[in-house]
């Protein structure tokens, strides 16, 4: 839990990067990525911890900034997942300020405290510069953009995780990467999303979040209405955002052709 600027996990032996976004199946994705490690990780840290990926993988992974990840875009495939900003805020509020008594230190430094009203929570976020926010509530675009460019080549949505994870696995095959396997579901706490609509009970509150997280809405959810997003999971199906897919397909066809005996 931190305001660390190193938002991407970089693999040493694979041309692969993952743009981690807290409260977006981050723990589950990290567990799935562990299967790509060649050596058994060191014990002592949870696989969801940032320090695990920096210190406990025998040097097979490290954390890098969006600027460093951007410089590797030509040689590495990078992916991430995003979440409806309304839903992500409610998840962070419930998990960090309601369910646990000891609010994490980075959030305490933001002025957040256990049991505070949701309206206070949103007002507090609106008074803080994004770069000083804990990553669980920081705009997702801040984590995945470098200047005005989106770094990951593949961005799926948590609302369509099952189908978008399958598409990610297919894309990784096209990129010549090893199979990542099915996604385990870790730290799933909220299955019912009706609290989104009840907590965002005023137009003023909704408008404030739309302003604070404008780039998230415009980049990742512009094809949905505000009314649809306030309903939570019940979003019409969509495709993940992808760049360079045609190049990956052509490379995969060349690889297949080269593997066929003359």
PDB file of C-alpha atoms in Angstrom:
ATOM      1  CA  UNK A   1       0.000   0.000   0.000  1.00  0.00           C
ATOM      2  CA  UNK A   2       1.766   3.150  -1.148  1.00  0.00           C
ATOM      3  CA  UNK A   3       1.964   6.053  -3.534  1.00  0.00           C
ATOM      4  CA  UNK A   4       4.831   4.307  -5.371  1.00  0.00           C
ATOM      5  CA  UNK A   5       5.326   5.580  -8.948  1.00  0.00           C
ATOM      6  CA  UNK A   6       6.494   2.143 -10.138  1.00  0.00           C
ATOM      7  CA  UNK A   7       3.212   0.892 -11.542  1.00  0.00           C
ATOM      8  CA  UNK A   8       4.450  -1.835 -13.940  1.00  0.00           C
ATOM      9  CA  UNK A   9       5.795  -5.305 -13.192  1.00  0.00           C
ATOM     10  CA  UNK A  10       8.584  -6.062 -15.672  1.00  0.00           C
ATOM     11  CA  UNK A  11       9.708  -9.639 -16.361  1.00  0.00           C
ATOM     12  CA  UNK A  12      13.420 -10.175 -16.926  1.00  0.00           C
ATOM     13  CA  UNK A  13      13.229 -13.320 -19.073  1.00  0.00           C
ATOM     14  CA  UNK A  14       9.974 -12.589 -20.921  1.00  0.00           C
ATOM     15  CA  UNK A  15       9.058  -9.561 -23.059  1.00  0.00           C
ATOM     16  CA  UNK A  16       6.139  -8.889 -20.736  1.00  0.00           C
ATOM     17  CA  UNK A  17       4.902  -6.083 -18.480  1.00  0.00           C
ATOM     18  CA  UNK A  18       1.788  -5.817 -16.325  1.00  0.00           C
ATOM     19  CA  UNK A  19       0.382  -2.406 -15.399  1.00  0.00           C
ATOM     20  CA  UNK A  20      -0.974  -3.014 -11.914  1.00  0.00           C
ATOM     21  CA  UNK A  21      -4.078  -1.111 -10.814  1.00  0.00           C
ATOM     22  CA  UNK A  22      -5.140  -1.704  -7.182  1.00  0.00           C
ATOM     23  CA  UNK A  23      -8.802  -2.674  -6.661  1.00  0.00           C
ATOM     24  CA  UNK A  24      -8.944  -4.146 -10.192  1.00  0.00           C
ATOM     25  CA  UNK A  25      -8.377  -7.873  -9.568  1.00  0.00           C
ATOM     26  CA  UNK A  26      -4.756  -6.941  -8.923  1.00  0.00           C
ATOM     27  CA  UNK A  27      -4.127  -9.758  -6.408  1.00  0.00           C
ATOM     28  CA  UNK A  28      -5.676 -12.382  -8.699  1.00  0.00           C
ATOM     29  CA  UNK A  29      -3.649 -11.255 -11.695  1.00  0.00           C
ATOM     30  CA  UNK A  30      -0.413 -11.329  -9.705  1.00  0.00           C
ATOM     31  CA  UNK A  31      -1.111 -14.896  -8.536  1.00  0.00           C
ATOM     32  CA  UNK A  32      -1.731 -15.931 -12.150  1.00  0.00           C
ATOM     33  CA  UNK A  33       1.521 -14.278 -13.280  1.00  0.00           C
ATOM     34  CA  UNK A  34       3.485 -16.257 -10.686  1.00  0.00           C
ATOM     35  CA  UNK A  35       3.043 -19.304 -12.929  1.00  0.00           C
ATOM     36  CA  UNK A  36       5.316 -17.621 -15.465  1.00  0.00           C
ATOM     37  CA  UNK A  37       8.276 -17.551 -13.060  1.00  0.00           C
ATOM     38  CA  UNK A  38      11.012 -20.096 -13.742  1.00  0.00           C
ATOM     39  CA  UNK A  39      12.056 -20.520 -10.117  1.00  0.00           C
ATOM     40  CA  UNK A  40       9.992 -21.017  -7.003  1.00  0.00           C
ATOM     41  CA  UNK A  41       9.619 -17.609  -5.327  1.00  0.00           C
ATOM     42  CA  UNK A  42      11.100 -16.932  -1.930  1.00  0.00           C
ATOM     43  CA  UNK A  43       8.788 -17.287   1.048  1.00  0.00           C
ATOM     44  CA  UNK A  44       7.799 -14.536   3.437  1.00  0.00           C
ATOM     45  CA  UNK A  45       5.722 -12.114   1.400  1.00  0.00           C
ATOM     46  CA  UNK A  46       2.266 -12.354  -0.136  1.00  0.00           C
ATOM     47  CA  UNK A  47       2.275 -12.563  -3.930  1.00  0.00           C
ATOM     48  CA  UNK A  48       0.041  -9.491  -4.015  1.00  0.00           C
ATOM     49  CA  UNK A  49       2.683  -7.345  -2.273  1.00  0.00           C
ATOM     50  CA  UNK A  50       4.803  -4.980  -4.370  1.00  0.00           C
ATOM     51  CA  UNK A  51       7.927  -5.990  -2.434  1.00  0.00           C
ATOM     52  CA  UNK A  52       7.371  -9.591  -3.517  1.00  0.00           C
ATOM     53  CA  UNK A  53       7.794  -8.617  -7.182  1.00  0.00           C
ATOM     54  CA  UNK A  54      10.774  -6.419  -6.405  1.00  0.00           C
ATOM     55  CA  UNK A  55      12.662  -8.697  -3.999  1.00  0.00           C
ATOM     56  CA  UNK A  56      11.319 -12.279  -3.835  1.00  0.00           C
ATOM     57  CA  UNK A  57      11.460 -13.599  -7.414  1.00  0.00           C
ATOM     58  CA  UNK A  58      15.231 -14.214  -7.611  1.00  0.00           C
ATOM     59  CA  UNK A  59      15.614 -11.202  -9.902  1.00  0.00           C
ATOM     60  CA  UNK A  60      13.092 -12.471 -12.475  1.00  0.00           C
ATOM     61  CA  UNK A  61      10.897  -9.390 -12.024  1.00  0.00           C
ATOM     62  CA  UNK A  62      11.173  -5.787 -10.949  1.00  0.00           C
ATOM     63  CA  UNK A  63       8.907  -2.735 -10.795  1.00  0.00           C
ATOM     64  CA  UNK A  64       9.258   0.119 -13.277  1.00  0.00           C
ATOM     65  CA  UNK A  65       7.616   3.490 -13.830  1.00  0.00           C
ATOM     66  CA  UNK A  66       5.253   4.288 -16.726  1.00  0.00           C
ATOM     67  CA  UNK A  67       8.129   6.241 -18.297  1.00  0.00           C
ATOM     68  CA  UNK A  68      10.384   3.185 -18.212  1.00  0.00           C
ATOM     69  CA  UNK A  69       7.548   0.964 -19.464  1.00  0.00           C
ATOM     70  CA  UNK A  70       6.901   3.320 -22.380  1.00  0.00           C
ATOM     71  CA  UNK A  71      10.539   3.013 -23.461  1.00  0.00           C
ATOM     72  CA  UNK A  72      10.096  -0.779 -23.635  1.00  0.00           C
ATOM     73  CA  UNK A  73       6.875  -0.775 -25.670  1.00  0.00           C
ATOM     74  CA  UNK A  74       8.574  -1.815 -28.921  1.00  0.00           C
ATOM     75  CA  UNK A  75      10.195  -4.884 -27.393  1.00  0.00           C
ATOM     76  CA  UNK A  76       7.620  -5.856 -24.722  1.00  0.00           C
ATOM     77  CA  UNK A  77       3.943  -6.690 -24.624  1.00  0.00           C
ATOM     78  CA  UNK A  78       2.168  -4.866 -21.812  1.00  0.00           C
ATOM     79  CA  UNK A  79      -1.338  -5.288 -20.440  1.00  0.00           C
ATOM     80  CA  UNK A  80      -3.601  -4.027 -17.678  1.00  0.00           C
ATOM     81  CA  UNK A  81      -7.203  -4.063 -16.474  1.00  0.00           C
ATOM     82  CA  UNK A  82      -9.390  -1.154 -15.398  1.00  0.00           C
ATOM     83  CA  UNK A  83     -12.606  -0.759 -13.439  1.00  0.00           C
ATOM     84  CA  UNK A  84     -15.686   1.454 -13.494  1.00  0.00           C
ATOM     85  CA  UNK A  85     -14.425   4.454 -11.439  1.00  0.00           C
ATOM     86  CA  UNK A  86     -17.638   4.653  -9.394  1.00  0.00           C
ATOM     87  CA  UNK A  87     -17.341   0.982  -8.452  1.00  0.00           C
ATOM     88  CA  UNK A  88     -13.607   1.223  -7.733  1.00  0.00           C
ATOM     89  CA  UNK A  89     -14.132   4.109  -5.308  1.00  0.00           C
ATOM     90  CA  UNK A  90     -16.897   2.261  -3.461  1.00  0.00           C
ATOM     91  CA  UNK A  91     -14.685  -0.847  -3.246  1.00  0.00           C
ATOM     92  CA  UNK A  92     -11.765   1.153  -1.822  1.00  0.00           C
ATOM     93  CA  UNK A  93     -14.041   2.935   0.659  1.00  0.00           C
ATOM     94  CA  UNK A  94     -15.653  -0.280   1.905  1.00  0.00           C
ATOM     95  CA  UNK A  95     -12.413  -2.244   2.094  1.00  0.00           C
ATOM     96  CA  UNK A  96     -10.033   0.340   3.571  1.00  0.00           C
ATOM     97  CA  UNK A  97     -12.263   2.626   5.648  1.00  0.00           C
ATOM     98  CA  UNK A  98     -15.192   0.464   6.773  1.00  0.00           C
ATOM     99  CA  UNK A  99     -14.184  -3.212   6.931  1.00  0.00           C
ATOM    100  CA  UNK A 100     -10.874  -2.741   8.746  1.00  0.00           C
ATOM    101  CA  UNK A 101     -10.230  -0.732  11.916  1.00  0.00           C
ATOM    102  CA  UNK A 102      -6.634   0.257  11.122  1.00  0.00           C
ATOM    103  CA  UNK A 103      -6.699   2.496   8.067  1.00  0.00           C
ATOM    104  CA  UNK A 104      -3.452   2.064   6.062  1.00  0.00           C
ATOM    105  CA  UNK A 105      -0.847   4.739   6.720  1.00  0.00           C
ATOM    106  CA  UNK A 106      -0.812   6.204   3.191  1.00  0.00           C
ATOM    107  CA  UNK A 107      -4.556   6.789   3.454  1.00  0.00           C
ATOM    108  CA  UNK A 108      -4.214   8.257   6.937  1.00  0.00           C
ATOM    109  CA  UNK A 109      -1.730  10.753   5.517  1.00  0.00           C
ATOM    110  CA  UNK A 110      -4.427  11.751   3.029  1.00  0.00           C
ATOM    111  CA  UNK A 111      -6.743  12.583   5.944  1.00  0.00           C
ATOM    112  CA  UNK A 112      -8.889   9.460   5.619  1.00  0.00           C
ATOM    113  CA  UNK A 113     -10.078   7.659   8.748  1.00  0.00           C
ATOM    114  CA  UNK A 114     -12.121   4.641   9.761  1.00  0.00           C
ATOM    115  CA  UNK A 115     -15.868   5.047   9.527  1.00  0.00           C
ATOM    116  CA  UNK A 116     -15.873   8.431   7.798  1.00  0.00           C
ATOM    117  CA  UNK A 117     -18.973   9.227   5.758  1.00  0.00           C
ATOM    118  CA  UNK A 118     -18.798   8.490   2.041  1.00  0.00           C
ATOM    119  CA  UNK A 119     -19.425  12.162   1.236  1.00  0.00           C
ATOM    120  CA  UNK A 120     -16.433  13.103   3.419  1.00  0.00           C
ATOM    121  CA  UNK A 121     -14.335  10.474   1.651  1.00  0.00           C
ATOM    122  CA  UNK A 122     -15.082  11.945  -1.787  1.00  0.00           C
ATOM    123  CA  UNK A 123     -14.561  15.509  -0.553  1.00  0.00           C
ATOM    124  CA  UNK A 124     -11.174  14.548   0.883  1.00  0.00           C
ATOM    125  CA  UNK A 125     -10.088  12.941  -2.393  1.00  0.00           C
ATOM    126  CA  UNK A 126     -11.095  16.110  -4.243  1.00  0.00           C
ATOM    127  CA  UNK A 127      -8.767  18.197  -2.064  1.00  0.00           C
ATOM    128  CA  UNK A 128      -5.625  16.149  -2.825  1.00  0.00           C
ATOM    129  CA  UNK A 129      -3.396  16.223  -5.893  1.00  0.00           C
ATOM    130  CA  UNK A 130      -3.540  12.860  -7.738  1.00  0.00           C
ATOM    131  CA  UNK A 131       0.206  12.232  -7.387  1.00  0.00           C
ATOM    132  CA  UNK A 132      -0.187  12.333  -3.589  1.00  0.00           C
ATOM    133  CA  UNK A 133      -3.068   9.844  -3.525  1.00  0.00           C
ATOM    134  CA  UNK A 134      -2.748   6.261  -2.387  1.00  0.00           C
ATOM    135  CA  UNK A 135      -2.782   4.066  -5.500  1.00  0.00           C
ATOM    136  CA  UNK A 136      -6.062   2.425  -4.466  1.00  0.00           C
ATOM    137  CA  UNK A 137      -7.897   5.684  -5.162  1.00  0.00           C
ATOM    138  CA  UNK A 138      -5.572   7.381  -7.638  1.00  0.00           C
ATOM    139  CA  UNK A 139      -7.016   7.815 -11.148  1.00  0.00           C
ATOM    140  CA  UNK A 140      -6.290   4.751 -13.259  1.00  0.00           C
ATOM    141  CA  UNK A 141      -5.102   6.866 -16.167  1.00  0.00           C
ATOM    142  CA  UNK A 142      -2.403   8.331 -13.898  1.00  0.00           C
ATOM    143  CA  UNK A 143      -1.076   4.821 -13.343  1.00  0.00           C
ATOM    144  CA  UNK A 144      -1.164   3.714 -16.989  1.00  0.00           C
ATOM    145  CA  UNK A 145      -0.333   6.849 -18.982  1.00  0.00           C
ATOM    146  CA  UNK A 146       3.035   8.401 -19.704  1.00  0.00           C
ATOM    147  CA  UNK A 147       2.449  12.028 -20.621  1.00  0.00           C
ATOM    148  CA  UNK A 148      -0.446  11.741 -23.113  1.00  0.00           C
ATOM    149  CA  UNK A 149       0.158   8.152 -24.233  1.00  0.00           C
ATOM    150  CA  UNK A 150      -1.490   5.026 -22.853  1.00  0.00           C
ATOM    151  CA  UNK A 151       1.328   2.552 -22.168  1.00  0.00           C
ATOM    152  CA  UNK A 152      -0.342  -0.929 -22.182  1.00  0.00           C
ATOM    153  CA  UNK A 153      -1.105  -2.519 -25.549  1.00  0.00           C
ATOM    154  CA  UNK A 154      -4.047  -4.428 -24.055  1.00  0.00           C
ATOM    155  CA  UNK A 155      -6.498  -2.996 -21.519  1.00  0.00           C
ATOM    156  CA  UNK A 156      -9.402  -5.155 -20.365  1.00  0.00           C
ATOM    157  CA  UNK A 157     -12.316  -4.243 -18.135  1.00  0.00           C
ATOM    158  CA  UNK A 158     -12.963  -5.863 -14.772  1.00  0.00           C
ATOM    159  CA  UNK A 159     -16.707  -5.874 -15.511  1.00  0.00           C
ATOM    160  CA  UNK A 160     -16.011  -8.336 -18.328  1.00  0.00           C
ATOM    161  CA  UNK A 161     -13.089 -10.073 -16.673  1.00  0.00           C
ATOM    162  CA  UNK A 162     -13.848 -13.631 -17.770  1.00  0.00           C
ATOM    163  CA  UNK A 163     -14.181 -12.848 -21.474  1.00  0.00           C
ATOM    164  CA  UNK A 164     -11.411 -10.232 -21.516  1.00  0.00           C
ATOM    165  CA  UNK A 165      -9.025 -12.583 -19.686  1.00  0.00           C
ATOM    166  CA  UNK A 166      -9.646 -15.182 -22.402  1.00  0.00           C
ATOM    167  CA  UNK A 167      -8.875 -12.545 -25.030  1.00  0.00           C
ATOM    168  CA  UNK A 168      -5.705 -11.616 -23.149  1.00  0.00           C
ATOM    169  CA  UNK A 169      -4.565 -15.245 -23.138  1.00  0.00           C
ATOM    170  CA  UNK A 170      -5.170 -15.405 -26.902  1.00  0.00           C
ATOM    171  CA  UNK A 171      -3.262 -12.161 -27.451  1.00  0.00           C
ATOM    172  CA  UNK A 172      -0.328 -13.439 -25.406  1.00  0.00           C
ATOM    173  CA  UNK A 173      -0.226 -16.534 -27.631  1.00  0.00           C
ATOM    174  CA  UNK A 174      -0.066 -14.266 -30.686  1.00  0.00           C
ATOM    175  CA  UNK A 175       2.784 -12.390 -29.022  1.00  0.00           C
ATOM    176  CA  UNK A 176       4.723 -15.643 -28.553  1.00  0.00           C
ATOM    177  CA  UNK A 177       4.360 -15.560 -24.765  1.00  0.00           C
ATOM    178  CA  UNK A 178       3.706 -18.627 -22.569  1.00  0.00           C
ATOM    179  CA  UNK A 179       0.183 -19.413 -21.426  1.00  0.00           C
ATOM    180  CA  UNK A 180      -0.785 -17.542 -18.279  1.00  0.00           C
ATOM    181  CA  UNK A 181      -3.602 -19.913 -17.340  1.00  0.00           C
ATOM    182  CA  UNK A 182      -6.979 -19.221 -15.800  1.00  0.00           C
ATOM    183  CA  UNK A 183      -7.493 -16.335 -13.425  1.00  0.00           C
ATOM    184  CA  UNK A 184      -7.917 -17.267  -9.748  1.00  0.00           C
ATOM    185  CA  UNK A 185     -10.352 -15.104  -7.831  1.00  0.00           C
ATOM    186  CA  UNK A 186      -8.596 -13.644  -4.779  1.00  0.00           C
ATOM    187  CA  UNK A 187      -9.840 -11.076  -2.263  1.00  0.00           C
ATOM    188  CA  UNK A 188     -13.326 -10.942  -3.768  1.00  0.00           C
ATOM    189  CA  UNK A 189     -15.378  -9.102  -1.144  1.00  0.00           C
ATOM    190  CA  UNK A 190     -18.279  -7.417  -2.932  1.00  0.00           C
ATOM    191  CA  UNK A 191     -20.532  -9.465  -5.171  1.00  0.00           C
ATOM    192  CA  UNK A 192     -23.579  -7.201  -4.936  1.00  0.00           C
ATOM    193  CA  UNK A 193     -23.106  -3.767  -6.549  1.00  0.00           C
ATOM    194  CA  UNK A 194     -26.343  -2.037  -5.518  1.00  0.00           C
ATOM    195  CA  UNK A 195     -24.343   0.051  -3.005  1.00  0.00           C
ATOM    196  CA  UNK A 196     -22.929   2.137  -5.872  1.00  0.00           C
ATOM    197  CA  UNK A 197     -26.290   3.686  -6.628  1.00  0.00           C
ATOM    198  CA  UNK A 198     -27.164   4.178  -2.961  1.00  0.00           C
ATOM    199  CA  UNK A 199     -23.845   5.820  -2.019  1.00  0.00           C
ATOM    200  CA  UNK A 200     -23.827   8.136  -5.029  1.00  0.00           C
ATOM    201  CA  UNK A 201     -27.119   9.573  -3.887  1.00  0.00           C
ATOM    202  CA  UNK A 202     -26.761  13.141  -5.155  1.00  0.00           C
ATOM    203  CA  UNK A 203     -26.040  14.785  -8.475  1.00  0.00           C
ATOM    204  CA  UNK A 204     -23.378  16.934  -6.814  1.00  0.00           C
ATOM    205  CA  UNK A 205     -21.480  13.842  -5.624  1.00  0.00           C
ATOM    206  CA  UNK A 206     -21.678  12.209  -9.051  1.00  0.00           C
ATOM    207  CA  UNK A 207     -20.546  15.387 -10.823  1.00  0.00           C
ATOM    208  CA  UNK A 208     -17.585  15.731  -8.464  1.00  0.00           C
ATOM    209  CA  UNK A 209     -16.348  12.227  -9.275  1.00  0.00           C
ATOM    210  CA  UNK A 210     -16.927  12.749 -13.006  1.00  0.00           C
ATOM    211  CA  UNK A 211     -14.680  15.801 -12.785  1.00  0.00           C
ATOM    212  CA  UNK A 212     -11.999  14.230 -10.564  1.00  0.00           C
ATOM    213  CA  UNK A 213     -11.722  11.075 -12.698  1.00  0.00           C
ATOM    214  CA  UNK A 214     -12.521  12.631 -16.068  1.00  0.00           C
ATOM    215  CA  UNK A 215      -9.653  10.974 -17.945  1.00  0.00           C
ATOM    216  CA  UNK A 216     -10.620   7.541 -16.570  1.00  0.00           C
ATOM    217  CA  UNK A 217     -14.181   7.962 -17.810  1.00  0.00           C
ATOM    218  CA  UNK A 218     -13.134   9.399 -21.175  1.00  0.00           C
ATOM    219  CA  UNK A 219     -10.377   6.858 -21.858  1.00  0.00           C
ATOM    220  CA  UNK A 220     -11.838   3.623 -20.546  1.00  0.00           C
ATOM    221  CA  UNK A 221     -15.634   4.050 -20.217  1.00  0.00           C
ATOM    222  CA  UNK A 222     -16.717   6.626 -22.768  1.00  0.00           C
ATOM    223  CA  UNK A 223     -19.000   4.070 -24.467  1.00  0.00           C
ATOM    224  CA  UNK A 224     -21.222   3.823 -21.367  1.00  0.00           C
ATOM    225  CA  UNK A 225     -23.632   6.333 -19.891  1.00  0.00           C
ATOM    226  CA  UNK A 226     -23.353   7.572 -16.319  1.00  0.00           C
ATOM    227  CA  UNK A 227     -26.628   5.788 -15.541  1.00  0.00           C
ATOM    228  CA  UNK A 228     -25.183   2.477 -16.749  1.00  0.00           C
ATOM    229  CA  UNK A 229     -22.001   2.927 -14.712  1.00  0.00           C
ATOM    230  CA  UNK A 230     -23.967   3.647 -11.553  1.00  0.00           C
ATOM    231  CA  UNK A 231     -25.607   0.224 -11.892  1.00  0.00           C
ATOM    232  CA  UNK A 232     -22.259  -1.512 -11.331  1.00  0.00           C
ATOM    233  CA  UNK A 233     -21.627  -4.845 -13.027  1.00  0.00           C
ATOM    234  CA  UNK A 234     -24.615  -4.801 -15.354  1.00  0.00           C
ATOM    235  CA  UNK A 235     -22.728  -3.289 -18.283  1.00  0.00           C
ATOM    236  CA  UNK A 236     -23.326  -4.378 -21.881  1.00  0.00           C
ATOM    237  CA  UNK A 237     -20.505  -6.528 -23.328  1.00  0.00           C
ATOM    238  CA  UNK A 238     -17.533  -4.699 -24.793  1.00  0.00           C
ATOM    239  CA  UNK A 239     -14.188  -5.397 -26.389  1.00  0.00           C
ATOM    240  CA  UNK A 240     -10.894  -4.762 -24.620  1.00  0.00           C
ATOM    241  CA  UNK A 241      -8.751  -1.896 -25.847  1.00  0.00           C
ATOM    242  CA  UNK A 242      -5.961  -3.263 -28.032  1.00  0.00           C
ATOM    243  CA  UNK A 243      -3.081  -1.829 -30.041  1.00  0.00           C
ATOM    244  CA  UNK A 244      -0.751  -3.701 -32.375  1.00  0.00           C
ATOM    245  CA  UNK A 245      -3.060  -6.709 -32.668  1.00  0.00           C
ATOM    246  CA  UNK A 246      -2.580  -6.955 -36.438  1.00  0.00           C
ATOM    247  CA  UNK A 247       1.201  -7.037 -36.079  1.00  0.00           C
ATOM    248  CA  UNK A 248       0.925  -9.775 -33.460  1.00  0.00           C
ATOM    249  CA  UNK A 249      -1.261 -11.889 -35.768  1.00  0.00           C
ATOM    250  CA  UNK A 250       1.134 -11.511 -38.684  1.00  0.00           C
ATOM    251  CA  UNK A 251       4.093 -12.432 -36.474  1.00  0.00           C
ATOM    252  CA  UNK A 252       2.211 -15.482 -35.181  1.00  0.00           C
ATOM    253  CA  UNK A 253       1.437 -16.632 -38.751  1.00  0.00           C
ATOM    254  CA  UNK A 254       5.114 -16.297 -39.696  1.00  0.00           C
ATOM    255  CA  UNK A 255       6.113 -18.312 -36.630  1.00  0.00           C
ATOM    256  CA  UNK A 256       3.625 -21.055 -37.526  1.00  0.00           C
ATOM    257  CA  UNK A 257       4.800 -21.136 -41.128  1.00  0.00           C
ATOM    258  CA  UNK A 258       8.424 -21.409 -40.023  1.00  0.00           C
ATOM    259  CA  UNK A 259       7.580 -24.364 -37.787  1.00  0.00           C
ATOM    260  CA  UNK A 260       6.050 -26.434 -40.610  1.00  0.00           C
ATOM    261  CA  UNK A 261       8.635 -28.775 -42.235  1.00  0.00           C
ATOM    262  CA  UNK A 262       9.320 -28.068 -45.890  1.00  0.00           C
TER     263      UNK A 262
END
